[in-house]
Structures are given as structure tokens and as C-alpha cells.
């Protein structure tokens, strides 16, 4: 029982939850606005991690520049893919009629290309680095490494900022309108094409940022993305597809569930727990545990 | 063109039937792989090609079939164990099918994927609890025996797609794909049809999984429930063209040949080309090789 009340465990759960919420934010932005199912989302996290790891170990830049370089690199990748592939998919009526299936296949292709390209160029060997020299910071009730504290702070700030933006800023409101009803948003004078392009890029950039953060606490490898993609899908199912506040809550729920679940049982049950919750939620409430807004087709 | 095109699968399988008489072990092994992918992809088409409910977790039936064959190894004779594996996979689909097939669109895709992963981790934990980390299967039948059984399965799966495609049941499934509420309105028993398609499309991967486990004579849950299997099946169906029997034949043939050319020395390059092909087909040839050929040569 002591274990469950330990602030150390709570800190671990919050860090995991904040990171998950950030990863899911990008996925949700892209799904919500365009109904594109990005199964390559984990690979974007991976790309962000590699950029961060290089800027740290090859360029010797320290941990801070990665927070800019990784999202910029992932955002540029997003821009290229949008112009090259997804604008065509969205513009072609025959293809966009089955947009979810088609986008899933496209992103699946992108995902295996990215994994294997990185593996071909930089080998499959996992690599890691210690930001802040691995220093441990005492928060009074719990101690965390500098890297983990940075994860908590940055992921928390970005996720909350994104939510505030969506609630109170005109562009944010336009994004919300787009999520709720594309045709109506277009009729209301919103430049949907431009907004979609930017949502796409922003979704990628956020994933890149999450990757930079991941690289500070985990090892980096070409195939590291998969569990993050799964976690992100679990979260947006928990929170409701297209519901950004839901994905923040979903991220925290998953972080808590995973950390406490593993502490209570055994690390072996981690995946069973995650997938079990995921399937239960899908079967009981396919529109998401917190989902209220129906996505208009 | 029409009589020729329906002759194509017959010629193909006739060729596959004489292959073991001409070729050595290596090419028989490749042939076994090819037939395996054909059987899996045809079974996927039965569900996803016809109904439009894209399954991303077909590996679950393959894995369950393999696991059952392994569990009953040396207990139940093989001629019984293989059909039993198919039956258990179909029963599993029938059992979970009712709630699962109610979930639509993108939710269905990720649900099937999650389900396969859940079952994989359950089996991993069961095996760990039993103290088993991989099982060896001594004395499995030789390649040529397995080849003939796999050939029979691939033919059966192809026939099933042809027959269902021409039946009232198949027409109902296609109606579900085009517009499910409308299909319901005109009297298609959608729930029962979907459940039937799900169970039917599970039986063949169950048996294929059993054979595949015998072929490798080694069982490891991480491998037999691998999501790569589900993904490869979807890719083959997409590249071939997905709602008639010829599509999976062409998709599987194309990818197996490609992987034979590249896999041995350039696994990563093979995967990259796979990804590029998938993107190319989705954007520029959504009806697959079959569709391209049809457009080129009329029907």
C-alpha cells in the first residue's frame, strides 16, 4: 500500500501521462481535422528522437536546441508529405470517399519507409544519451532526473497551451469548427485547405517535439515508434476522436493506469492492461469514453 | 477476354501443383510461402474486400490456429488438429464477432488490430506462466506434405471467394460495403451476414497458422501473432486489387517474388520498396494490378 501512496510513483505516472497526452495531441489534430488515420505517428516521434539525439551527440548542442530542431524537422517532413501525397488524397473525390482506409494505407507505407530508411542509414542499434549529465533534481516530495522533469514541464505546457489556443483564439476556433463540420466551416468563410495544411504540419511538429522529449528519457532506435502510436490511439479512443481536451485527460488516465497497474501487478501485464482497456472502451463506447461531439461525415 | 481471365487461376494452381515435381526444396519453400499468402489474402478478402470492414488484425486467427496445433501436438493426430485449428479460429471469431462487427469505420480497423495484440500478449503471458519460452516441434511432416495441404487450402480459399462473390450472401456483403443502412432497409440481414463473413474468413487463417507452425517446427507467440502478417495481407490485397479472386493471386505473387529478389540481402530495401508500392497503388491505382489489367485489356 505504501507503494501506491508514494509521491515518486505519482510523479512517474504524471510524466508518462503528460508525454502520452502530447503524443496523442498531434494524432488527434490530424485525425480530427482531416479524418486521416496516421499510423506513422510513432515514426514521427522516432524521427524527432533521432534529430534530438544527433543535435546532442554529434553537434554537441545540449538538450535545449532539440526542442526547436525536432519539431521543425518533423514539421518540414509533414509539409513535404502533405504537398506530395495528402493534398492529392483529399482533393480526389473517389479516394477521399474512403479516406480513413486510404490514409491508413498511405501512412502505413510511410511508416515502414521511415523505419527502414533510418535503419538502413544509421543501423538498428539503439542509442541513448544523458541530458544534463543525468543530474537528479529533488522536488521535495520526489526526485526526478533533469530529462524527466523537462518532459513533464514541456509536455504539460504545450498540451495546455494547445487547448487554450483552441478555446480562445480565432484560429483555434476555426480548427474546432473544422473538426465539427467541414462543410459548414467552409461555408462560414474558413479557408479549409490552408487550415488543414497547417493542422497537418502542426500535428507532425508536435510529434517531433514529443520525440525530442522521449529521447531524453529512453533509448532511440528505428523501431521505437510503435508503442507510442498504440498509446496515442488508445488515448484518442479514450478521449473521443477529435476531442482535444479528451485526449489530455485520456493521456493522464493511460499514464496513471499503466504506472499503477504495473506497480500493482507485474510489468508483464503492461500490454494486456493497455489493450484490454482499449478494447473494452471501443466495444462499450465506440465514440470514446468522453466523446460527445459526433464527427459529421 | 472473359473466359481467359477465369482460366487464369486454374492455370496458376495447376502450375503450382506440378512445381514440387520439377523443383527442389528451395523453390518448394518459396511456393509454400506463396500459397500461404494467397490463402491468407483470400480469406481477408472474404471479410474486408466484400464488406469494406478493413481488418488489420487477421494475424490473430493465424496465431490462434498455430497455437492450437502446437498445444495439441502429439496429443491429437495432425489430420484432425489442422481442421480443429480452423474450427477454433472460426469459433473465436463467432464468439467475439457480434460486438466487434458492430464497430464501424476507423474504429473497426484499430479494434481488430488491438484485439490481435491483446491476444498475443495473453498468449505470451500464458506461455511464460507455463514456463515455456518458445516450443520446438520434433518430427513435423516434411515440406512436400505440408506443401500439398497448403495448396489445398489456397485453392479452397480462392474457390470460397469465387463462390461467395457469386452468391446472394456475397451480394449482401457488397451491399453492406456500399451502404449499410440502405442494405438493412432492403432486407439484408446485415448483422448475421457480417458475423458469417467474419467467422468464415477466420477459418482458413486458423488452418494456415497450424501449417506454418509445423513448417518452422518452432513456436514463439511474438512471431506467430506478429502484426507484420496482418499488414502484409492488407498490402497484398491492395496491390492485387481486392474484391475478386484474381486480385490476391496477383498481389501475393508480386510481393513474394519481390521479397525473394530482395529479402535475402536487402531486407530494409525490400520494406522501403513495399512502402513505396503501397503508396503508389493507393494514390494512382486504387483497384490494384487486377484493375490496371482490366482497364488495359477490357474486362
Coordinates of C-alpha atoms in Angstrom, one line a residue:
Chain A
X1 CA 0.0 0.0 0.0
X2 CA 2.9 2.4 0.8
X3 CA 4.0 2.0 -2.8
X4 CA 0.6 3.3 -4.1
X5 CA 0.8 6.4 -1.9
X6 CA 4.4 7.2 -2.8
X7 CA 4.8 10.6 -4.5
X8 CA 7.6 9.1 -6.5
X9 CA 5.1 6.8 -8.3
X10 CA 2.7 9.6 -8.8
X11 CA 5.5 11.7 -10.4
X12 CA 6.3 8.8 -12.7
X13 CA 2.6 8.5 -13.7
X14 CA 2.3 12.2 -14.4
X15 CA 5.4 12.2 -16.5
X16 CA 4.2 9.3 -18.5
X17 CA 0.7 10.8 -18.8
X18 CA 2.0 14.2 -20.0
X19 CA 4.2 12.6 -22.6
X20 CA 1.3 10.4 -23.8
X21 CA -1.1 13.4 -23.9
X22 CA 1.4 15.3 -26.1
X23 CA 1.9 12.3 -28.5
X24 CA -1.9 11.9 -28.8
X25 CA -2.4 15.7 -29.3
X26 CA -0.7 15.5 -32.7
X27 CA -2.5 12.4 -33.8
X28 CA -5.8 13.8 -32.7
X29 CA -5.2 17.1 -34.6
X30 CA -4.7 15.3 -37.8
X31 CA -7.5 12.8 -37.4
X32 CA -9.9 15.4 -36.1
X33 CA -9.5 17.9 -38.9
X34 CA -8.9 15.7 -41.9
X35 CA -10.0 12.2 -40.8
X36 CA -6.6 10.9 -41.7
X37 CA -5.6 7.8 -39.6
X38 CA -1.9 8.4 -39.0
X39 CA -0.4 5.0 -38.2
X40 CA 3.0 6.6 -38.9
X41 CA 2.7 8.8 -35.9
X42 CA 5.1 6.8 -33.8
X43 CA 7.7 7.1 -36.6
X44 CA 7.4 10.9 -36.4
X45 CA 8.2 10.5 -32.7
X46 CA 11.2 8.4 -33.8
X47 CA 12.4 11.0 -36.3
X48 CA 12.2 13.7 -33.6
X49 CA 14.2 11.5 -31.3
X50 CA 16.9 11.0 -33.8
X51 CA 17.2 14.7 -34.6
X52 CA 17.5 15.4 -30.9
X53 CA 20.0 12.7 -30.3
X54 CA 22.2 14.0 -33.2
X55 CA 22.0 17.6 -32.2
X56 CA 23.1 16.4 -28.7
X57 CA 25.8 13.9 -29.5
X58 CA 27.1 14.9 -33.0
X59 CA 26.6 18.7 -32.9
X60 CA 27.2 18.9 -29.1
X61 CA 24.3 21.4 -28.8
X62 CA 23.0 20.3 -25.4
X63 CA 19.3 19.4 -24.8
X64 CA 17.6 22.8 -25.4
X65 CA 18.0 23.3 -29.2
X66 CA 16.4 19.9 -29.8
X67 CA 13.1 21.4 -28.6
X68 CA 13.2 23.6 -31.7
X69 CA 15.1 21.4 -34.2
X70 CA 13.0 18.2 -33.8
X71 CA 9.6 19.9 -34.3
X72 CA 11.0 21.9 -37.2
X73 CA 12.3 18.7 -38.9
X74 CA 9.1 16.8 -38.3
X75 CA 7.0 19.8 -39.5
X76 CA 9.0 20.0 -42.7
X77 CA 8.5 16.3 -43.3
X78 CA 4.8 16.9 -42.8
X79 CA 4.8 19.8 -45.3
X80 CA 6.5 17.6 -47.9
X81 CA 4.1 14.7 -47.4
X82 CA 1.1 17.0 -47.4
X83 CA 2.1 18.6 -50.7
X84 CA 3.3 15.3 -52.3
X85 CA 0.6 12.9 -51.2
X86 CA -2.2 14.0 -48.9
X87 CA -3.3 17.0 -50.9
X88 CA -3.9 14.6 -53.8
X89 CA -5.8 12.2 -51.5
X90 CA -8.0 14.9 -50.0
X91 CA -8.7 16.5 -53.4
X92 CA -9.7 13.3 -55.3
X93 CA -13.4 12.6 -54.6
X94 CA -13.0 8.8 -55.4
X95 CA -10.1 8.5 -53.0
X96 CA -11.4 10.7 -50.2
X97 CA -14.7 8.7 -50.2
X98 CA -12.8 6.0 -48.3
X99 CA -10.4 8.4 -46.7
X100 CA -9.8 6.5 -43.5
X101 CA -8.9 3.3 -45.2
X102 CA -6.8 5.0 -47.8
X103 CA -5.0 7.3 -45.4
X104 CA -4.3 4.3 -43.1
X105 CA -2.6 2.5 -46.0
X106 CA -0.6 5.6 -47.1
X107 CA 0.6 6.2 -43.6
X108 CA 1.4 2.6 -43.2
X109 CA 3.6 2.8 -46.3
X110 CA 5.2 6.0 -44.9
X111 CA 5.8 4.2 -41.5
X112 CA 7.6 1.2 -43.0
X113 CA 9.6 3.5 -45.3
X114 CA 10.8 5.7 -42.4
X115 CA 11.6 2.8 -40.1
X116 CA 13.7 1.0 -42.7
X117 CA 15.3 4.1 -44.1
X118 CA 16.5 5.1 -40.7
X119 CA 17.6 1.5 -40.0
X120 CA 19.4 1.3 -43.4
X121 CA 21.2 4.7 -42.9
X122 CA 22.0 4.6 -39.2
X123 CA 21.8 0.8 -38.2
X124 CA 19.2 -0.6 -35.9
X125 CA 21.4 -0.2 -32.8
X126 CA 19.6 1.6 -30.0
X127 CA 21.4 4.7 -28.8
X128 CA 20.9 6.9 -25.8
X129 CA 22.3 10.0 -24.2
X130 CA 22.1 11.7 -20.8
X131 CA 20.9 15.3 -20.9
X132 CA 22.0 17.5 -18.1
X133 CA 24.7 14.9 -17.3
X134 CA 22.0 12.7 -15.7
X135 CA 21.5 15.1 -12.8
X136 CA 18.8 14.3 -10.3
X137 CA 16.6 17.1 -9.2
X138 CA 15.0 16.9 -5.7
X139 CA 11.4 18.3 -5.8
X140 CA 11.0 17.9 -2.1
X141 CA 8.5 15.0 -2.2
X142 CA 10.0 13.2 -5.1
X143 CA 13.3 13.2 -7.1
X144 CA 13.4 13.1 -10.9
X145 CA 16.2 13.3 -13.4
X146 CA 16.6 16.6 -15.3
X147 CA 15.4 14.9 -18.5
X148 CA 12.2 13.6 -16.9
X149 CA 11.5 17.0 -15.3
X150 CA 11.9 18.6 -18.7
X151 CA 9.4 16.1 -20.2
X152 CA 6.8 16.9 -17.6
X153 CA 7.2 20.7 -17.9
X154 CA 7.4 21.0 -21.7
X155 CA 4.7 18.4 -22.5
X156 CA 2.4 20.0 -19.9
X157 CA 2.9 23.5 -21.1
X158 CA 2.5 22.6 -24.8
X159 CA -0.6 20.5 -24.2
X160 CA -2.3 23.1 -22.1
X161 CA -1.3 25.9 -24.4
X162 CA -2.8 24.0 -27.4
X163 CA -6.1 23.6 -25.5
X164 CA -6.2 27.3 -24.6
X165 CA -5.4 28.2 -28.2
X166 CA -8.3 26.1 -29.4
X167 CA -10.7 27.6 -26.9
X168 CA -9.8 31.3 -27.1
X169 CA -8.0 32.1 -30.3
X170 CA -9.7 32.7 -33.7
X171 CA -7.5 30.2 -35.5
X172 CA -8.2 27.7 -32.7
X173 CA -11.9 28.2 -33.0
X174 CA -11.6 27.7 -36.8
X175 CA -9.8 24.4 -36.2
X176 CA -12.6 23.4 -33.8
X177 CA -15.2 24.3 -36.4
X178 CA -13.3 22.2 -39.0
X179 CA -13.3 19.3 -36.6
X180 CA -17.0 19.6 -36.0
X181 CA -18.2 20.1 -39.6
X182 CA -16.0 20.6 -42.6
X183 CA -18.7 21.9 -45.0
X184 CA -20.2 24.3 -42.5
X185 CA -16.7 25.6 -41.6
X186 CA -16.1 26.2 -45.3
X187 CA -19.4 28.0 -45.7
X188 CA -18.6 30.2 -42.8
X189 CA -15.6 31.5 -44.7
X190 CA -12.9 29.4 -43.3
X191 CA -10.1 28.6 -45.7
X192 CA -10.3 24.9 -45.0
X193 CA -7.4 23.9 -47.3
X194 CA -5.0 26.2 -45.6
X195 CA -6.2 25.3 -42.2
X196 CA -5.8 21.6 -43.0
X197 CA -2.3 22.1 -44.3
X198 CA -1.3 23.8 -41.1
X199 CA -3.0 21.3 -38.8
X200 CA -1.2 18.6 -40.7
X201 CA 2.2 20.3 -40.2
X202 CA 1.4 21.2 -36.6
X203 CA 0.4 17.6 -35.9
X204 CA 3.8 16.4 -37.2
X205 CA 5.7 19.1 -35.4
X206 CA 4.1 18.2 -32.1
X207 CA 5.0 14.5 -32.6
X208 CA 8.6 15.7 -33.4
X209 CA 8.7 17.6 -30.1
X210 CA 7.4 14.6 -28.3
X211 CA 10.2 12.6 -29.9
X212 CA 12.9 15.1 -28.6
X213 CA 11.4 14.6 -25.1
X214 CA 11.3 10.8 -25.4
X215 CA 15.0 10.7 -26.5
X216 CA 15.9 12.3 -23.1
X217 CA 14.4 9.5 -21.1
X218 CA 14.5 6.5 -23.4
X219 CA 16.9 4.9 -25.9
X220 CA 16.4 5.8 -29.5
X221 CA 16.0 3.1 -32.2
X222 CA 14.4 2.9 -35.7
X223 CA 11.5 0.7 -34.4
X224 CA 10.8 2.7 -31.1
X225 CA 7.7 4.4 -32.5
X226 CA 5.2 1.5 -32.4
X227 CA 4.3 1.6 -28.7
X228 CA 3.8 5.4 -28.9
X229 CA 1.5 5.0 -31.9
X230 CA -0.6 2.4 -29.9
X231 CA -0.7 4.6 -26.8
X232 CA -1.8 7.6 -28.9
X233 CA -4.7 5.5 -30.4
X234 CA -5.7 4.2 -27.0
X235 CA -5.8 7.8 -25.7
X236 CA -7.9 9.2 -28.5
X237 CA -10.3 6.4 -28.3
X238 CA -10.5 7.0 -24.5
X239 CA -10.9 10.7 -25.1
X240 CA -13.0 10.6 -28.2
X241 CA -11.7 11.1 -31.8
X242 CA -11.3 14.8 -32.5
X243 CA -11.8 15.8 -28.9
X244 CA -8.6 17.6 -27.8
X245 CA -9.4 18.1 -24.1
X246 CA -10.4 14.4 -24.1
X247 CA -7.0 13.4 -25.3
X248 CA -5.3 15.3 -22.5
X249 CA -7.5 13.5 -19.9
X250 CA -7.0 10.3 -21.8
X251 CA -3.2 10.7 -21.7
X252 CA -3.3 11.2 -18.0
X253 CA -5.6 8.2 -17.5
X254 CA -3.3 6.0 -19.5
X255 CA -0.2 7.2 -17.7
X256 CA -1.8 6.6 -14.3
X257 CA -3.3 3.3 -15.3
X258 CA -0.1 2.0 -16.8
X259 CA 2.2 3.1 -13.9
X260 CA -0.1 2.0 -11.1
X261 CA -1.2 -1.1 -13.0
X262 CA 2.4 -2.3 -13.4
X263 CA 3.3 -1.3 -9.9
X264 CA 0.3 -3.4 -8.6
X265 CA 0.8 -6.4 -10.8
X266 CA 3.9 -7.0 -12.9
X267 CA 5.5 -5.4 -15.9
X268 CA 4.4 -8.5 -17.9
X269 CA 0.8 -7.3 -17.8
X270 CA 1.5 -3.9 -19.1
X271 CA 0.4 -4.6 -22.7
X272 CA -2.6 -6.7 -21.6
X273 CA -3.7 -3.8 -19.4
X274 CA -3.4 -1.2 -22.2
X275 CA -5.0 -3.2 -24.9
X276 CA -7.7 -4.6 -22.6
X277 CA -8.8 -1.1 -21.6
X278 CA -8.6 -0.1 -25.2
X279 CA -10.8 -2.9 -26.5
X280 CA -13.3 -2.6 -23.6
X281 CA -13.8 1.1 -24.4
X282 CA -14.1 0.5 -28.1
X283 CA -16.7 -2.2 -27.6
X284 CA -18.7 -0.4 -24.9
X285 CA -18.5 3.2 -26.2
X286 CA -17.0 3.4 -29.7
X287 CA -17.4 7.1 -29.7
X288 CA -14.9 7.4 -26.9
X289 CA -15.3 7.4 -23.1
X290 CA -15.6 11.2 -23.1
X291 CA -16.7 11.7 -26.7
X292 CA -19.8 13.7 -27.2
X293 CA -19.2 15.6 -30.4
X294 CA -20.1 13.3 -33.3
X295 CA -17.9 13.7 -36.3
X296 CA -20.1 14.6 -39.2
X297 CA -19.3 12.6 -42.3
Chain B
X1 CA -11.0 -11.9 -72.5
X2 CA -13.6 -13.1 -70.1
X3 CA -13.2 -17.0 -70.4
X4 CA -9.4 -16.5 -70.5
X5 CA -9.4 -14.5 -67.2
X6 CA -11.4 -17.1 -65.3
X7 CA -9.0 -19.7 -66.7
X8 CA -6.0 -17.8 -65.2
X9 CA -6.4 -19.0 -61.6
X10 CA -6.9 -22.6 -62.8
X11 CA -3.7 -22.5 -64.8
X12 CA -1.9 -20.9 -61.9
X13 CA -2.9 -23.6 -59.5
X14 CA -2.2 -26.3 -62.0
X15 CA 1.3 -24.8 -62.3
X16 CA 1.7 -24.8 -58.5
X17 CA 0.6 -28.4 -58.4
X18 CA 3.4 -29.6 -60.7
X19 CA 6.0 -27.4 -59.1
X20 CA 7.1 -30.0 -56.5
X21 CA 7.7 -32.5 -59.3
X22 CA 10.1 -30.1 -61.0
X23 CA 11.7 -28.0 -58.4
X24 CA 14.0 -28.6 -55.4
X25 CA 13.4 -27.8 -51.8
X26 CA 14.3 -24.1 -52.1
X27 CA 11.6 -23.4 -54.7
X28 CA 9.1 -25.6 -52.9
X29 CA 9.7 -23.5 -49.9
X30 CA 9.0 -20.3 -51.9
X31 CA 5.9 -22.0 -53.3
X32 CA 4.7 -22.8 -49.8
X33 CA 5.1 -19.2 -48.8
X34 CA 3.3 -18.0 -51.9
X35 CA 0.4 -20.4 -51.3
X36 CA 0.3 -19.4 -47.7
X37 CA -0.1 -15.7 -48.5
X38 CA -2.7 -16.5 -51.2
X39 CA -4.8 -18.4 -48.7
X40 CA -4.4 -15.6 -46.1
X41 CA -5.2 -12.8 -48.5
X42 CA -8.2 -14.6 -50.0
X43 CA -9.6 -15.1 -46.5
X44 CA -9.1 -11.4 -45.8
X45 CA -10.9 -10.5 -49.0
X46 CA -13.9 -12.6 -47.8
X47 CA -14.4 -10.2 -45.0
X48 CA -12.7 -6.9 -45.8
X49 CA -12.8 -6.9 -49.6
X50 CA -16.5 -7.7 -49.7
X51 CA -17.8 -5.7 -46.7
X52 CA -15.3 -2.8 -46.6
X53 CA -14.7 -3.5 -42.9
X54 CA -10.9 -3.4 -43.0
X55 CA -9.4 -5.9 -40.7
X56 CA -5.9 -5.0 -39.5
X57 CA -5.7 -8.0 -37.2
X58 CA -6.0 -11.1 -39.3
X59 CA -2.9 -12.4 -37.6
X60 CA -5.0 -13.2 -34.6
X61 CA -6.7 -16.2 -36.4
X62 CA -3.4 -17.3 -37.9
X63 CA -1.7 -17.2 -34.4
X64 CA -4.6 -18.9 -32.6
X65 CA -4.6 -21.7 -35.2
X66 CA -0.8 -22.1 -34.9
X67 CA -1.1 -22.1 -31.1
X68 CA -3.8 -24.8 -31.1
X69 CA -1.8 -27.0 -33.4
X70 CA 1.2 -26.6 -31.1
X71 CA -0.8 -27.3 -27.9
X72 CA -2.4 -30.4 -29.4
X73 CA 1.0 -31.6 -30.8
X74 CA 1.5 -35.3 -30.2
X75 CA -2.0 -35.4 -28.5
X76 CA -4.3 -35.0 -31.5
X77 CA -3.3 -36.5 -34.8
X78 CA -2.5 -33.9 -37.4
X79 CA -5.2 -34.6 -39.9
X80 CA -7.6 -33.7 -37.1
X81 CA -5.5 -31.0 -35.5
X82 CA -5.4 -28.8 -38.6
X83 CA -9.2 -28.7 -39.2
X84 CA -9.6 -28.3 -35.5
X85 CA -7.4 -25.2 -35.6
X86 CA -9.5 -23.7 -38.3
X87 CA -12.7 -24.5 -36.3
X88 CA -11.3 -22.9 -33.1
X89 CA -10.3 -19.8 -35.0
X90 CA -13.8 -19.6 -36.6
X91 CA -15.5 -20.2 -33.2
X92 CA -13.4 -17.4 -31.7
X93 CA -14.5 -15.1 -34.5
X94 CA -18.1 -16.1 -34.0
X95 CA -17.8 -15.5 -30.2
X96 CA -16.3 -12.0 -30.4
X97 CA -17.9 -11.2 -33.8
X98 CA -21.1 -9.9 -32.6
X99 CA -19.8 -6.9 -30.6
X100 CA -16.7 -6.5 -32.9
X101 CA -18.7 -6.2 -36.1
X102 CA -20.9 -3.5 -34.6
X103 CA -17.9 -1.1 -34.5
X104 CA -17.5 0.7 -37.8
X105 CA -15.0 2.6 -40.0
X106 CA -11.7 3.6 -38.5
X107 CA -12.7 2.2 -35.1
X108 CA -13.1 -1.2 -36.6
X109 CA -9.6 -1.0 -38.1
X110 CA -7.9 -0.2 -34.8
X111 CA -10.2 -2.5 -32.9
X112 CA -9.1 -5.6 -34.9
X113 CA -5.5 -4.5 -34.6
X114 CA -5.8 -4.1 -30.8
X115 CA -7.6 -7.4 -30.5
X116 CA -4.8 -9.2 -32.2
X117 CA -2.2 -7.5 -29.9
X118 CA -4.3 -8.3 -26.8
X119 CA -4.5 -12.0 -27.7
X120 CA -0.8 -12.0 -28.5
X121 CA 0.1 -10.7 -25.1
X122 CA -2.3 -13.0 -23.3
X123 CA -0.7 -16.0 -25.1
X124 CA 2.8 -14.6 -24.2
X125 CA 1.8 -14.4 -20.6
X126 CA 0.2 -17.9 -20.6
X127 CA 3.3 -19.3 -22.1
X128 CA 5.5 -17.5 -19.5
X129 CA 3.3 -18.8 -16.7
X130 CA 3.7 -22.3 -18.1
X131 CA 7.5 -21.7 -18.1
X132 CA 7.7 -22.0 -21.9
X133 CA 9.7 -19.6 -23.9
X134 CA 9.3 -21.0 -27.4
X135 CA 8.4 -24.6 -28.2
X136 CA 10.2 -26.9 -30.6
X137 CA 8.1 -29.4 -32.5
X138 CA 10.1 -32.5 -33.2
X139 CA 9.0 -34.8 -36.0
X140 CA 6.8 -32.5 -38.0
X141 CA 5.9 -33.7 -41.5
X142 CA 8.2 -32.8 -44.3
X143 CA 7.9 -29.9 -46.7
X144 CA 6.3 -31.7 -49.6
X145 CA 3.4 -33.0 -47.4
X146 CA 2.8 -29.5 -46.0
X147 CA 3.0 -28.1 -49.5
X148 CA 0.1 -30.2 -50.7
X149 CA -2.1 -29.3 -47.8
X150 CA -1.2 -25.6 -48.2
X151 CA -2.1 -25.9 -51.9
X152 CA -5.4 -27.4 -51.0
X153 CA -6.1 -24.5 -48.6
X154 CA -5.1 -21.9 -51.1
X155 CA -7.4 -23.5 -53.7
X156 CA -10.2 -23.7 -51.1
X157 CA -9.8 -20.1 -50.1
X158 CA -9.8 -19.0 -53.8
X159 CA -12.9 -21.0 -54.5
X160 CA -14.6 -19.6 -51.4
X161 CA -14.0 -16.1 -52.7
X162 CA -15.4 -17.0 -56.1
X163 CA -18.4 -18.8 -54.8
X164 CA -19.3 -16.2 -52.1
X165 CA -18.8 -13.5 -54.7
X166 CA -21.4 -15.1 -57.0
X167 CA -23.9 -15.9 -54.2
X168 CA -26.7 -14.0 -52.6
X169 CA -24.6 -13.9 -49.4
X170 CA -21.8 -12.1 -51.4
X171 CA -24.2 -9.7 -52.9
X172 CA -25.4 -8.9 -49.4
X173 CA -21.9 -8.3 -48.2
X174 CA -21.1 -6.0 -51.1
X175 CA -24.3 -4.1 -50.3
X176 CA -23.1 -3.6 -46.7
X177 CA -19.9 -2.2 -48.1
X178 CA -21.7 0.3 -50.4
X179 CA -24.3 1.5 -47.9
X180 CA -25.0 -0.5 -44.7
X181 CA -28.2 1.3 -43.6
X182 CA -29.6 1.0 -47.1
X183 CA -28.8 -2.7 -47.2
X184 CA -30.5 -3.2 -43.9
X185 CA -33.6 -1.3 -45.2
X186 CA -33.9 -3.6 -48.3
X187 CA -33.8 -6.6 -46.1
X188 CA -30.2 -7.8 -46.0
X189 CA -29.7 -9.4 -42.6
X190 CA -26.6 -7.3 -42.0
X191 CA -25.7 -8.4 -38.5
X192 CA -25.9 -12.1 -39.4
X193 CA -24.1 -11.7 -42.7
X194 CA -21.3 -9.7 -41.1
X195 CA -20.9 -12.3 -38.4
X196 CA -20.9 -15.1 -41.0
X197 CA -18.2 -13.4 -43.1
X198 CA -16.1 -12.8 -40.0
X199 CA -16.2 -16.5 -38.9
X200 CA -15.8 -17.7 -42.5
X201 CA -12.7 -15.5 -43.0
X202 CA -11.2 -16.8 -39.7
X203 CA -11.3 -20.5 -40.5
X204 CA -8.7 -20.5 -43.2
X205 CA -6.0 -18.4 -41.4
X206 CA -6.5 -20.8 -38.5
X207 CA -5.5 -23.8 -40.5
X208 CA -2.8 -21.9 -42.4
X209 CA -1.3 -20.9 -39.0
X210 CA -1.2 -24.5 -37.9
X211 CA 0.7 -25.5 -41.1
X212 CA 3.0 -22.5 -40.8
X213 CA 3.9 -23.6 -37.2
X214 CA 4.7 -27.1 -38.5
X215 CA 6.8 -25.7 -41.3
X216 CA 9.0 -23.7 -39.0
X217 CA 8.7 -26.5 -36.4
X218 CA 9.1 -23.8 -33.8
X219 CA 6.5 -21.8 -32.0
X220 CA 7.0 -18.4 -30.5
X221 CA 4.0 -16.2 -29.8
X222 CA 5.7 -12.9 -30.6
X223 CA 6.4 -14.2 -34.1
X224 CA 3.2 -16.1 -34.9
X225 CA 1.0 -13.2 -33.8
X226 CA 3.2 -10.6 -35.5
X227 CA 1.3 -7.6 -36.8
X228 CA 3.5 -7.7 -39.9
X229 CA 1.4 -10.7 -41.0
X230 CA -1.8 -8.6 -40.9
X231 CA -0.1 -5.7 -42.6
X232 CA 1.4 -7.8 -45.4
X233 CA -2.0 -9.4 -46.1
X234 CA -3.6 -5.9 -46.4
X235 CA -0.8 -4.8 -48.7
X236 CA -1.1 -7.8 -50.9
X237 CA -4.9 -7.3 -51.2
X238 CA -4.4 -3.7 -52.0
X239 CA -1.7 -4.2 -54.6
X240 CA -3.6 -7.1 -56.2
X241 CA -7.0 -5.4 -56.2
X242 CA -9.3 -6.5 -53.6
X243 CA -12.8 -7.9 -54.2
X244 CA -12.4 -10.7 -56.6
X245 CA -10.4 -13.9 -56.5
X246 CA -7.7 -12.8 -59.0
X247 CA -6.5 -9.8 -57.0
X248 CA -5.0 -11.7 -54.1
X249 CA -3.3 -14.1 -56.5
X250 CA -1.6 -11.3 -58.3
X251 CA -0.8 -9.3 -55.1
X252 CA 0.7 -12.3 -53.4
X253 CA 2.7 -13.4 -56.4
X254 CA 4.1 -10.0 -57.0
X255 CA 5.2 -9.4 -53.4
X256 CA 6.6 -12.9 -52.8
X257 CA 8.7 -12.6 -56.0
X258 CA 9.8 -9.2 -54.9
X259 CA 10.8 -10.4 -51.5
X260 CA 12.6 -13.4 -52.9
X261 CA 14.7 -11.0 -55.1
X262 CA 15.4 -8.5 -52.3
X263 CA 14.8 -10.0 -48.9
X264 CA 17.9 -12.2 -48.5
X265 CA 20.4 -9.5 -48.8
X266 CA 18.5 -6.3 -48.6
X267 CA 15.6 -6.7 -46.1
X268 CA 15.4 -2.9 -45.4
X269 CA 15.4 -2.0 -49.1
X270 CA 12.6 -4.6 -49.6
X271 CA 10.5 -2.9 -46.9
X272 CA 11.1 0.5 -48.4
X273 CA 10.0 -0.6 -51.8
X274 CA 6.9 -2.3 -50.2
X275 CA 6.1 1.1 -48.7
X276 CA 6.5 3.0 -51.9
X277 CA 4.4 0.4 -53.8
X278 CA 1.6 0.7 -51.3
X279 CA 1.6 4.5 -51.6
X280 CA 1.8 4.3 -55.3
X281 CA -1.1 1.9 -55.6
X282 CA -3.4 3.7 -53.1
X283 CA -2.9 7.0 -54.9
X284 CA -2.6 6.0 -58.6
X285 CA -4.2 2.6 -59.0
X286 CA -6.7 2.1 -56.2
X287 CA -8.1 -1.0 -57.9
X288 CA -4.7 -2.8 -57.9
X289 CA -3.0 -4.8 -60.6
X290 CA -6.3 -6.5 -61.4
X291 CA -7.9 -3.1 -62.0
X292 CA -4.9 -2.0 -64.2
X293 CA -5.1 -5.1 -66.3
X294 CA -8.9 -4.8 -66.7
X295 CA -8.5 -1.3 -67.9
X296 CA -5.7 -2.2 -70.3
X297 CA -7.4 -5.3 -71.8
X298 CA -11.1 -4.5 -71.3
X299 CA -12.8 -7.0 -68.9

